[in-house]
Short mmCIF file of C-alpha atoms and ligand atoms in Angstrom, two decimals:
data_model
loop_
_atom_site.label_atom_id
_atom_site.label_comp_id
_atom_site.label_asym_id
_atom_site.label_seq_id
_atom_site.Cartn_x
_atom_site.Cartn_y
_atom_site.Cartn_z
CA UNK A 1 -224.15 -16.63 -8.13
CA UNK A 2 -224.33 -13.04 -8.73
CA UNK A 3 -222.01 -10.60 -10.05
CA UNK A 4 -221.54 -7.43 -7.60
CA UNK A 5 -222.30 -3.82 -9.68
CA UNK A 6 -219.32 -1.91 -8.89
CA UNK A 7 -220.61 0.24 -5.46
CA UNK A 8 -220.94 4.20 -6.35
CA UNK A 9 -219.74 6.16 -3.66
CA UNK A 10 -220.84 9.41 -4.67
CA UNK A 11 -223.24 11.55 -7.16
CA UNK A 12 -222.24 11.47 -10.88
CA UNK A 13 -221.59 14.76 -12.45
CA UNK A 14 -220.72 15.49 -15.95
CA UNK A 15 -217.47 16.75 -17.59
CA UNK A 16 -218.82 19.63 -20.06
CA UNK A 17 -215.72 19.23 -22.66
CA UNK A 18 -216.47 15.43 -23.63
CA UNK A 19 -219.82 15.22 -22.13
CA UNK A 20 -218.60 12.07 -20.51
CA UNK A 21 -219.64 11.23 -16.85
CA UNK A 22 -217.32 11.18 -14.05
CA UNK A 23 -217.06 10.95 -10.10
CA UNK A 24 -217.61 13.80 -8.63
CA UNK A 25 -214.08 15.55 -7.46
CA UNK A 26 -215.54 16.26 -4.65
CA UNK A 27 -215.33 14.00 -1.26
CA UNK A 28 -218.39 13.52 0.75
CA UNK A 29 -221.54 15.25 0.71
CA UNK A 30 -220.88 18.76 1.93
CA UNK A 31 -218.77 21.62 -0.24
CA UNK A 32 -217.31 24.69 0.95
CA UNK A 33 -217.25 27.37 -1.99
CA UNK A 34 -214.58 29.82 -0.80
CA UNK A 35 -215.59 33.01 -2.80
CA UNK A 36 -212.66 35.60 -3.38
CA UNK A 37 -214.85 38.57 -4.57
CA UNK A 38 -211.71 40.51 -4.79
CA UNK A 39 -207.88 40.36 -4.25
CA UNK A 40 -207.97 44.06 -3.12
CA UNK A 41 -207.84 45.05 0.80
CA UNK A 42 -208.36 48.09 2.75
CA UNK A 43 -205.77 47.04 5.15
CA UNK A 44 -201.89 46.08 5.28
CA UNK A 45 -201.15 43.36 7.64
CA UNK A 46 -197.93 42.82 8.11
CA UNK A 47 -198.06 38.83 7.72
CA UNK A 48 -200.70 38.59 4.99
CA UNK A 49 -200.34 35.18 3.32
CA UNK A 50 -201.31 36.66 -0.12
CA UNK A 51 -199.21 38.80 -0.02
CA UNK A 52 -196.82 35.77 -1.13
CA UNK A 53 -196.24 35.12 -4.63
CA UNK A 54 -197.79 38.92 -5.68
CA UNK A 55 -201.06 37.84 -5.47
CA UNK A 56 -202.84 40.53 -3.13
CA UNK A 57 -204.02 42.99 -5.27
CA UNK A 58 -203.22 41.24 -8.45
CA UNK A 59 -206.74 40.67 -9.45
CA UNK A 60 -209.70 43.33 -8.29
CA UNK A 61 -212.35 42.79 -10.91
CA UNK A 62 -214.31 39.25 -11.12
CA UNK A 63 -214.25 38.02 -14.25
CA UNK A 64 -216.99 35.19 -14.31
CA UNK A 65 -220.47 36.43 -13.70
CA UNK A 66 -223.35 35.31 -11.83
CA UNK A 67 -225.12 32.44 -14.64
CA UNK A 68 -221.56 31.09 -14.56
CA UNK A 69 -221.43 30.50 -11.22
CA UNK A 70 -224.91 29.07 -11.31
CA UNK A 71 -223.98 27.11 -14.16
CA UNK A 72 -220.93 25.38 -12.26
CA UNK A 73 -222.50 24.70 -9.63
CA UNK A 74 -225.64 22.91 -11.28
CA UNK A 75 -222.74 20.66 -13.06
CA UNK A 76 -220.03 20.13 -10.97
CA UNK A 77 -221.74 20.34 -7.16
CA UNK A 78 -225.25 18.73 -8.34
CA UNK A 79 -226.49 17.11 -4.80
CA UNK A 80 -223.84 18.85 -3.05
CA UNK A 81 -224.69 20.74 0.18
CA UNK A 82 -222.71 23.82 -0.39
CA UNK A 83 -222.03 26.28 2.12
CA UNK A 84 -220.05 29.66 0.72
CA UNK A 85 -217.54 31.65 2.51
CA UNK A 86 -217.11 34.94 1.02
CA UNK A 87 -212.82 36.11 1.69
CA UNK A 88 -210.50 38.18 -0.36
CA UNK A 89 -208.33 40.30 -0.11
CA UNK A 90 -211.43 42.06 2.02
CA UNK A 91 -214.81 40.72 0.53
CA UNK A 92 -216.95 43.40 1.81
CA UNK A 93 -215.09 45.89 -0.84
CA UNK A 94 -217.18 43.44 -3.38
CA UNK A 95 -220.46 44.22 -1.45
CA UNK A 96 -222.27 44.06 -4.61
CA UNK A 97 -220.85 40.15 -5.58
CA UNK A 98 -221.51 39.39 -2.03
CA UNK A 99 -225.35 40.42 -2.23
CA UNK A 100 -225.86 38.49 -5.74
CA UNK A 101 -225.03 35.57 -4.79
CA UNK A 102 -226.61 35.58 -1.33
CA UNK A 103 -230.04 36.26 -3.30
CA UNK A 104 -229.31 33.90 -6.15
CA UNK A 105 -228.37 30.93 -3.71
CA UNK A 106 -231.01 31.19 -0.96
CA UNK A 107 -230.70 27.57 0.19
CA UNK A 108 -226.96 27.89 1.09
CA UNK A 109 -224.63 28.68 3.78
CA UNK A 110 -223.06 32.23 3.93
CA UNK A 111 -220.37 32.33 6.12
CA UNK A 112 -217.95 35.83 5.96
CA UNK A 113 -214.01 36.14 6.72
CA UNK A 114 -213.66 39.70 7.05
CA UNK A 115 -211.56 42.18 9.05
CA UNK A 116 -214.37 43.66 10.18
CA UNK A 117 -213.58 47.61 9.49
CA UNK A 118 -216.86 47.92 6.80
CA UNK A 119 -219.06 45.53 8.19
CA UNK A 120 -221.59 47.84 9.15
CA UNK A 121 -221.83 48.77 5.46
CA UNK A 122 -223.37 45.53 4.87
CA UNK A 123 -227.81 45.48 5.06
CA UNK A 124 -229.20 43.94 7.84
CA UNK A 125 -230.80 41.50 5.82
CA UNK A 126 -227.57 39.97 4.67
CA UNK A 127 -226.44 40.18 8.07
CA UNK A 128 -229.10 37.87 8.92
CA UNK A 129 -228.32 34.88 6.35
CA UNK A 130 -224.96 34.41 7.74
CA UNK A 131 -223.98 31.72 9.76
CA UNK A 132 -220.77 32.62 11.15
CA UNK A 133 -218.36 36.14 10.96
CA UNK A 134 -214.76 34.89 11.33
CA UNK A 135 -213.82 38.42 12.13
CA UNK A 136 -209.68 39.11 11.71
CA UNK A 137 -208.00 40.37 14.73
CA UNK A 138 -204.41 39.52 16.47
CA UNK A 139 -205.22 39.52 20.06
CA UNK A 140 -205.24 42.44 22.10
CA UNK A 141 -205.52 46.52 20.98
CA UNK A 142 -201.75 46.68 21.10
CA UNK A 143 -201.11 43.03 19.31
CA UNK A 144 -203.68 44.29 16.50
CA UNK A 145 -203.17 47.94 16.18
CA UNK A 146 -199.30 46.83 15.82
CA UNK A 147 -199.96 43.95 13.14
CA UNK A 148 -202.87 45.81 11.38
CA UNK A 149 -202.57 49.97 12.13
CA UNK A 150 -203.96 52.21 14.80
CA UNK A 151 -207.26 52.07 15.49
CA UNK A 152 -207.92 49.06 14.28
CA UNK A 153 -208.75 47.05 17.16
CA UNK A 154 -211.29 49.61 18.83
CA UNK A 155 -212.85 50.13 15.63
CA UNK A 156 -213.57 46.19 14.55
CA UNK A 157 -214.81 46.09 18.26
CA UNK A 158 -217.33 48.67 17.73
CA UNK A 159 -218.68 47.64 14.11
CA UNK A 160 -219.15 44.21 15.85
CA UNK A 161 -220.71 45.39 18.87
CA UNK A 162 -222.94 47.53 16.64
CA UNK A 163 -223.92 44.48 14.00
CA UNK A 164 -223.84 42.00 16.89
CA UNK A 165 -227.65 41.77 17.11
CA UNK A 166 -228.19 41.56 13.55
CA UNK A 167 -225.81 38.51 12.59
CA UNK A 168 -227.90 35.78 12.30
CA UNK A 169 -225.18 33.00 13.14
CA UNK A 170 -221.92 33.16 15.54
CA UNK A 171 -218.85 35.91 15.33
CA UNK A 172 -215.83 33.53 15.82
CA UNK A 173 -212.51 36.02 16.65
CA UNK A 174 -209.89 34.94 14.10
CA UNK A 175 -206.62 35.57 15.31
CA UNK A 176 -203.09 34.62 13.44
CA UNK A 177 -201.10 34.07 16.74
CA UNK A 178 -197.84 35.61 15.57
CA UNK A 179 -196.17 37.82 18.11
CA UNK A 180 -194.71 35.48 20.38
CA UNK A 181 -195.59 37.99 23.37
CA UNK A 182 -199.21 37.46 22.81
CA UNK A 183 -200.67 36.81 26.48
CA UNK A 184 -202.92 34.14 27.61
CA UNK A 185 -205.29 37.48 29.40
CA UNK A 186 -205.55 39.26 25.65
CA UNK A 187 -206.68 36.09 24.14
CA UNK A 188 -209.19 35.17 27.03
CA UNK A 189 -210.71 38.70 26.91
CA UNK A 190 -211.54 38.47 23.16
CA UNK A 191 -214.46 35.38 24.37
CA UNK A 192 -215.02 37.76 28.09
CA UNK A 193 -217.91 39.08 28.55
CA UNK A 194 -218.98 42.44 26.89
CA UNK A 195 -217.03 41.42 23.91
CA UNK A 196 -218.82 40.47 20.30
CA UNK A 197 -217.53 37.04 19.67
CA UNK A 198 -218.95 33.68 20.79
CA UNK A 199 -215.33 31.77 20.08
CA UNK A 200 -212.13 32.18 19.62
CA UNK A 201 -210.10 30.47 16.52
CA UNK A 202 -206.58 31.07 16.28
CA UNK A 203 -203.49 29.88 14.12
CA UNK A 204 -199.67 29.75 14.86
CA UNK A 205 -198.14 32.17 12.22
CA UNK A 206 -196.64 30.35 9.30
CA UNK A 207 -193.66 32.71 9.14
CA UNK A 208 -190.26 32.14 11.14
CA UNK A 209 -191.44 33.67 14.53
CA UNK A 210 -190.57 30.52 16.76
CA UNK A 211 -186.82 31.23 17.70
CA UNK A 212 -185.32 31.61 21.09
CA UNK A 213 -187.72 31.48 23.88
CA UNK A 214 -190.49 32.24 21.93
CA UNK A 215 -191.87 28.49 21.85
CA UNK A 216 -191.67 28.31 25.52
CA UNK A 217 -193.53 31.43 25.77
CA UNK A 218 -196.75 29.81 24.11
CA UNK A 219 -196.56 27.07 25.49
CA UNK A 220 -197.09 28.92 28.88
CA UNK A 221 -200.17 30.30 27.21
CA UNK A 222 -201.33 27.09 25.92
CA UNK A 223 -200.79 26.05 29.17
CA UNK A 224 -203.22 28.78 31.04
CA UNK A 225 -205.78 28.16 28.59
CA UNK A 226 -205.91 24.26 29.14
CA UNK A 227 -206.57 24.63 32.47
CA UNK A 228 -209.03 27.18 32.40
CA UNK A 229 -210.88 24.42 29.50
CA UNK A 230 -211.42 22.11 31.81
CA UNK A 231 -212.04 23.59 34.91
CA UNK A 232 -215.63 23.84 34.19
CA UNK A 233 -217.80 20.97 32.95
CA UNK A 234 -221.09 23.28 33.36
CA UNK A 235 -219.79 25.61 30.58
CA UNK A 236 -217.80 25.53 27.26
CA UNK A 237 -214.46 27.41 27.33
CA UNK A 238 -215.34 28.46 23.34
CA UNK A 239 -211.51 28.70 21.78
CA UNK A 240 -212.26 26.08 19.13
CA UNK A 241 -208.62 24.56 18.72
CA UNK A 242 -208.94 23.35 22.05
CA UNK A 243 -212.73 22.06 21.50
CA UNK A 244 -211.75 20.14 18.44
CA UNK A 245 -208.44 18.74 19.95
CA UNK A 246 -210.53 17.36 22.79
CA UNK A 247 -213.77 16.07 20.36
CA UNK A 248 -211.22 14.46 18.17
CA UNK A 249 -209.27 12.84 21.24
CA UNK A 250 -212.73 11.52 22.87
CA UNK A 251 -214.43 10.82 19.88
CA UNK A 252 -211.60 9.75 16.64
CA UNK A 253 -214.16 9.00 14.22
CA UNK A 254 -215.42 12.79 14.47
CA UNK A 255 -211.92 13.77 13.21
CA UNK A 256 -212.51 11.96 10.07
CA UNK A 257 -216.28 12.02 9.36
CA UNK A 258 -216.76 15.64 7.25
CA UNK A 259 -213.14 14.72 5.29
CA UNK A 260 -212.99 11.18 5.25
CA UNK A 261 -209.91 10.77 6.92
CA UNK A 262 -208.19 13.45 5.51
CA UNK A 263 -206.84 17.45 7.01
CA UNK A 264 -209.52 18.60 8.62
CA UNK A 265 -209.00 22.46 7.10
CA UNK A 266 -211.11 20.77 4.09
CA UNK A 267 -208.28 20.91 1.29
CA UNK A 268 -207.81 17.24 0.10
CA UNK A 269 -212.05 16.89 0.53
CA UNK A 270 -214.41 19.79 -0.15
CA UNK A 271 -212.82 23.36 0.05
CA UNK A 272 -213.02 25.52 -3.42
CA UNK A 273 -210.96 28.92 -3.10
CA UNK A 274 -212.70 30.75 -6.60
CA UNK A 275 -210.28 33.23 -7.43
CA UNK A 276 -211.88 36.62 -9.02
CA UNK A 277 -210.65 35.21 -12.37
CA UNK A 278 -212.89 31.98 -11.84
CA UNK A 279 -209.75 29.73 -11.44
CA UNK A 280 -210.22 27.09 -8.34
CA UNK A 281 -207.36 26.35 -5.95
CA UNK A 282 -207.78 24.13 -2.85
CA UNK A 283 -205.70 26.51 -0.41
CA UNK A 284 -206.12 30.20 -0.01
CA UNK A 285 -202.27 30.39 0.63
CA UNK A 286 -201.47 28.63 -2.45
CA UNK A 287 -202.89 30.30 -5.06
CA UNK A 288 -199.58 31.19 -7.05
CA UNK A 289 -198.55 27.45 -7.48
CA UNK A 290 -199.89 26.89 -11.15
CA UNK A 291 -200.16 22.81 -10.38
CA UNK A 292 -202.53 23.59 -7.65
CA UNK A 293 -205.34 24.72 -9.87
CA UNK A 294 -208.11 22.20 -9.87
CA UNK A 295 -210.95 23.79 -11.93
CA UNK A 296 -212.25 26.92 -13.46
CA UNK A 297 -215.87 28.37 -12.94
CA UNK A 298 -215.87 29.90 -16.67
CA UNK A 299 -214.48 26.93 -18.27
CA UNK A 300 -216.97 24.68 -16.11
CA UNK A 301 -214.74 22.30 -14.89
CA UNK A 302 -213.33 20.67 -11.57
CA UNK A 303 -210.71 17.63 -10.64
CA UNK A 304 -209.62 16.41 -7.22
CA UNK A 305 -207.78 18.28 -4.93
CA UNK A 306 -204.17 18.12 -5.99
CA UNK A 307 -202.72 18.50 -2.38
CA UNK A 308 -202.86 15.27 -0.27
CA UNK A 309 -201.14 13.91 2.42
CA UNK A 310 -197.86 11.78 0.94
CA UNK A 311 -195.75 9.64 2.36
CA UNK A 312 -192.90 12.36 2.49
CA UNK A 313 -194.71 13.98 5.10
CA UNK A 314 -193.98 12.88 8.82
CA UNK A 315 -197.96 12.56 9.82
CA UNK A 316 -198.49 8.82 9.76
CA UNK A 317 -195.48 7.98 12.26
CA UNK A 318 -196.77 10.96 14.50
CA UNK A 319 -197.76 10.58 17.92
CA UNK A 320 -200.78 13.48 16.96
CA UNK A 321 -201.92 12.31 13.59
CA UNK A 322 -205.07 10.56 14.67
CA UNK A 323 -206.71 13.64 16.09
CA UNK A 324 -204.44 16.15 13.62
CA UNK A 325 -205.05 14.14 10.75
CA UNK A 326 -202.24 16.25 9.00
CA UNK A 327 -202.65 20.49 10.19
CA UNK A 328 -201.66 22.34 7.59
CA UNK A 329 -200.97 20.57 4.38
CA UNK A 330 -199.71 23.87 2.72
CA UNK A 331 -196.74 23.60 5.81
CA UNK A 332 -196.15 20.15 5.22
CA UNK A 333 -195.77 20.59 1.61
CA UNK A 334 -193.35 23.00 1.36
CA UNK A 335 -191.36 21.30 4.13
CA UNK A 336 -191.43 17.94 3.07
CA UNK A 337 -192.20 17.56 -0.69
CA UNK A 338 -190.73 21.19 -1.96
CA UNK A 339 -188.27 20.28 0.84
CA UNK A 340 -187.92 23.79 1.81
CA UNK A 341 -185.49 23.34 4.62
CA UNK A 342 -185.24 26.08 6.32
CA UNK A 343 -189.46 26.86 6.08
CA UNK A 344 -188.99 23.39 7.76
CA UNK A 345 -187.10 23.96 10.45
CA UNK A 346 -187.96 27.75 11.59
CA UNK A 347 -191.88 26.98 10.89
CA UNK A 348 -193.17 23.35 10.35
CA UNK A 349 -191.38 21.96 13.04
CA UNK A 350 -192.14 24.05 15.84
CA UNK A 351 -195.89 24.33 14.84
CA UNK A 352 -195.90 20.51 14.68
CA UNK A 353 -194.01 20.53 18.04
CA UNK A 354 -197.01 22.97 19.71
CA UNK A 355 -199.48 20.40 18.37
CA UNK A 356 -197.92 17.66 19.89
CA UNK A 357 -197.58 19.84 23.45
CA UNK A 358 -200.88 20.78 23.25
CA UNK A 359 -202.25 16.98 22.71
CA UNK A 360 -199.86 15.61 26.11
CA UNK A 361 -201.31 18.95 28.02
CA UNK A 362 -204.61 18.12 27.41
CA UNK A 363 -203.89 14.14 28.74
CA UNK A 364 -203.22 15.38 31.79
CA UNK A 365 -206.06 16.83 33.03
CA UNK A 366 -207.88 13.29 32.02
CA UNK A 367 -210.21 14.60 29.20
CA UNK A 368 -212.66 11.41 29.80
CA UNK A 369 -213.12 12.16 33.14
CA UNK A 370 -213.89 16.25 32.56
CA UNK A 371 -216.22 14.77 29.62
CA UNK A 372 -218.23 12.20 31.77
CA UNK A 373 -219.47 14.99 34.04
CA UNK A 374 -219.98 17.17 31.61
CA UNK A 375 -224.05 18.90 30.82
CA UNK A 376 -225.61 18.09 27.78
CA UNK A 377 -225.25 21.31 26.02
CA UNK A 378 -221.43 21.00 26.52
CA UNK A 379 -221.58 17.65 25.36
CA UNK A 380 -223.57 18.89 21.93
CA UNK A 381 -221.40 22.10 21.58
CA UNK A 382 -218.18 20.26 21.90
CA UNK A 383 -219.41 17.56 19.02
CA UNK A 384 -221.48 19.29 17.07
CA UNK A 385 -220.46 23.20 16.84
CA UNK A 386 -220.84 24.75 13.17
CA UNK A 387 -217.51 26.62 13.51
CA UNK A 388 -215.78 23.48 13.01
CA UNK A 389 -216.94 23.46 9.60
CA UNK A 390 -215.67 27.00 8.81
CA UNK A 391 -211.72 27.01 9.97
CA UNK A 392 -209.13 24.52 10.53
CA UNK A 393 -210.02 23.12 13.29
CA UNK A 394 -206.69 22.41 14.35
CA UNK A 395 -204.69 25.70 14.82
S1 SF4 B 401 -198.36 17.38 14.44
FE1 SF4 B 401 -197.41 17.72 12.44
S2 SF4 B 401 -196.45 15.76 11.88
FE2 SF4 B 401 -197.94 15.38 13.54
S3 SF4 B 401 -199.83 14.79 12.46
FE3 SF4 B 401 -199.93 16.99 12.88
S4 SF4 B 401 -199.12 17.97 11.00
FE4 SF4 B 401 -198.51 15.79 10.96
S1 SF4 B 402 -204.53 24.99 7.11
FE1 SF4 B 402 -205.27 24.21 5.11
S2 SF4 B 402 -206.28 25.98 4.14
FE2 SF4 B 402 -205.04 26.77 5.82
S3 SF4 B 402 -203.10 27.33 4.84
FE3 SF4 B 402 -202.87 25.24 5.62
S4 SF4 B 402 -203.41 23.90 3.89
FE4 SF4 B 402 -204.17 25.95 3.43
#
């Protein structure tokens, strides 16, 4: 008889304070490094999440430098396939943070969240390197001008019309579906022809915009842009919500392989928000709860992700948690464990409640069916597309 060596699940990294070897923090092999190069925008949208516990503009300088970075990364993400996403506040007013560590780190990822008003600053080799542009924008020109100021929406069209050619990856349209008027014809246009992005990626608003008629009202869109999903099996209506719902539906396991189980927006696994002072939060919208913080790039250190799914949270008894695998944990968290009542009610709730509709909507047009007569380069889109890496996947 033999005795078993205890199985290691994952590369060793070390601690720098004691020296002492630990499991790496991190879950699975791939790490997203979200980069805040600065808290500082150009913009003032109305329902900025940072702008929540005084943290937009708070901090506009980085304060780690480049061999720190380096230095983290050789400790704490050794054998890690890291993939950086470079977000802010806007990270293009950081251009020069941006270009270091796209030439210090030419084996990685670069993927930018931007609102797309200096993009054309940016050279047209780092255009190249990046994989994806999750570009900002509410919907139509009126939708965005109204959420982000005038002009807004025809100039991001035209700075990604103009870089369109030079961006070596996808341009995913990043929309925060807020205004509850938002129509099913602005959203489709955005992925129409003649426009700049290859998908669409939206979220419900995590502010109290669901009252009166207003859930009825997206459901009607949901409902238009359902149909028009699977009324094609020859092409891929690109609005990635609706392309993950359906992969994780027809295929479970590819809900759970990149986050072993876990919320697929890459919190409780393998997301790293860096703030500009170095400290490391697992959610961008988070960032002012002090027990959040799970490292520091100056200090050189990193734990697990503090925010998991717990049993005070509603997931496990829902009808959607094995293809939502939990949405947003920052909701659920301040609904159920913070027990924020009415953040519950007025946003939480209805969210989970346009999850659920969207799940029963897509069951009826027989998903298995549209998938079995579907081409091969749907079929490899649908399971394999790189955007689902970069957002939430579910909306
Ligand atoms: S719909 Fe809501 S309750 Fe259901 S699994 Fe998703 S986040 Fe959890
Ligand atoms: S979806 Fe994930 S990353 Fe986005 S706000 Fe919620 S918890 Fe944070």
């Amino acid at each position: 008889m033999h005795t078993a060596t205890p199985i290691q699940f994952f590369p060793v990294s070390t601690n720098t304070e004691t020296q002492a070897p630990y499991p790496s923090p991190i879950v699975g092999g791939r790490v997203e490094l979200q980069l805040l190069t600065t808290l500082k925008c150009n913009l003032k949208c109305s329902y900025c999440s940072l702008g929540v516990g005084e943290v937009l503009g708070s901090q506009i300088e980085v304060e780690y430098d480049i061999e720190q970075l380096s230095a983290f990364i050789d400790t704490q993400l050794k054998g890690k396939e890291v993939y950086v996403t470079f977000y802010g506040g806007e990270p293009t007013l950081n251009k020069p943070l941006m270009l270091a560590v796209m030439q210090r780190f030419p084996g990685f990822r670069f993927q930018l969240q931007t609102n797309a008003t200096l993009i054309d600053d940016l050279p047209d080799w780092a255009l190249g390197r990046l994989s994806n542009v999750l570009a900002s924008i509410d919907g139509g020109q009126a939708t965005t001008d109204a959420y982000r100021g005038r002009g807004i929406y025809r100039q991001v069209i035209k700075n990604l019309k103009e870089v369109r050619a030079k961006v070596g990856g996808s341009i995913t349209a990043r929309v925060t579906w807020g205004n509850p008027d938002t129509s099913f014809e602005e959203l489709d246009l955005l992925v129409g022809e003649g426009t700049p992005f290859d998908y669409l990626y939206w979220q419900f608003v995590a502010d109290a915009q669901y009252g009166g008629d207003s859930l009825a009202k997206r459901q009607a869109v949901l409902v238009q842009m359902i149909a028009k999903f699977f009324s094609r099996t020859d092409v891929l209506y690109p609005l990635i919500p609706l392309m993950g719902m359906v992969r994780n539906k027809l295929f479970p396991s590819r809900a759970q392989e990149l986050y072993a189980g876990r919320t697929q927006c890459r919190v409780s696994t393998h997301l790293l928000n860096v703030m500009p002072s170095g400290e490391i939060f697992p959610c961008p919208d988070m960032l002012y709860v002090p027990h959040m913080k799970m490292g520091d790039v100056k200090g050189n250190w990193l734990k697990a992700s503090p925010l998991q799914l717990t049993s005070a949270m509603p997931c496990q008894a829902c009808e959607a948690y094995a293809w939502c695998r939990g949405n947003c944990l920052k909701n659920l968290y301040n609904g159920y464990v913070k027990q924020d009542a009415p953040y519950r009610t007025e946003v939480v709730e209805p969210i989970c409640e346009l999850i659920r509709f969207m799940g029963r909507e897509i069951d009826q047009h027989q998903p298995q069916t549209w998938f079995d007569q579907t081409t091969p380069p749907v079929r490899k889109l649908l399971l394999e597309c790189e955007v689902y890496e970069y957002v939430e996947v579910m909306p």
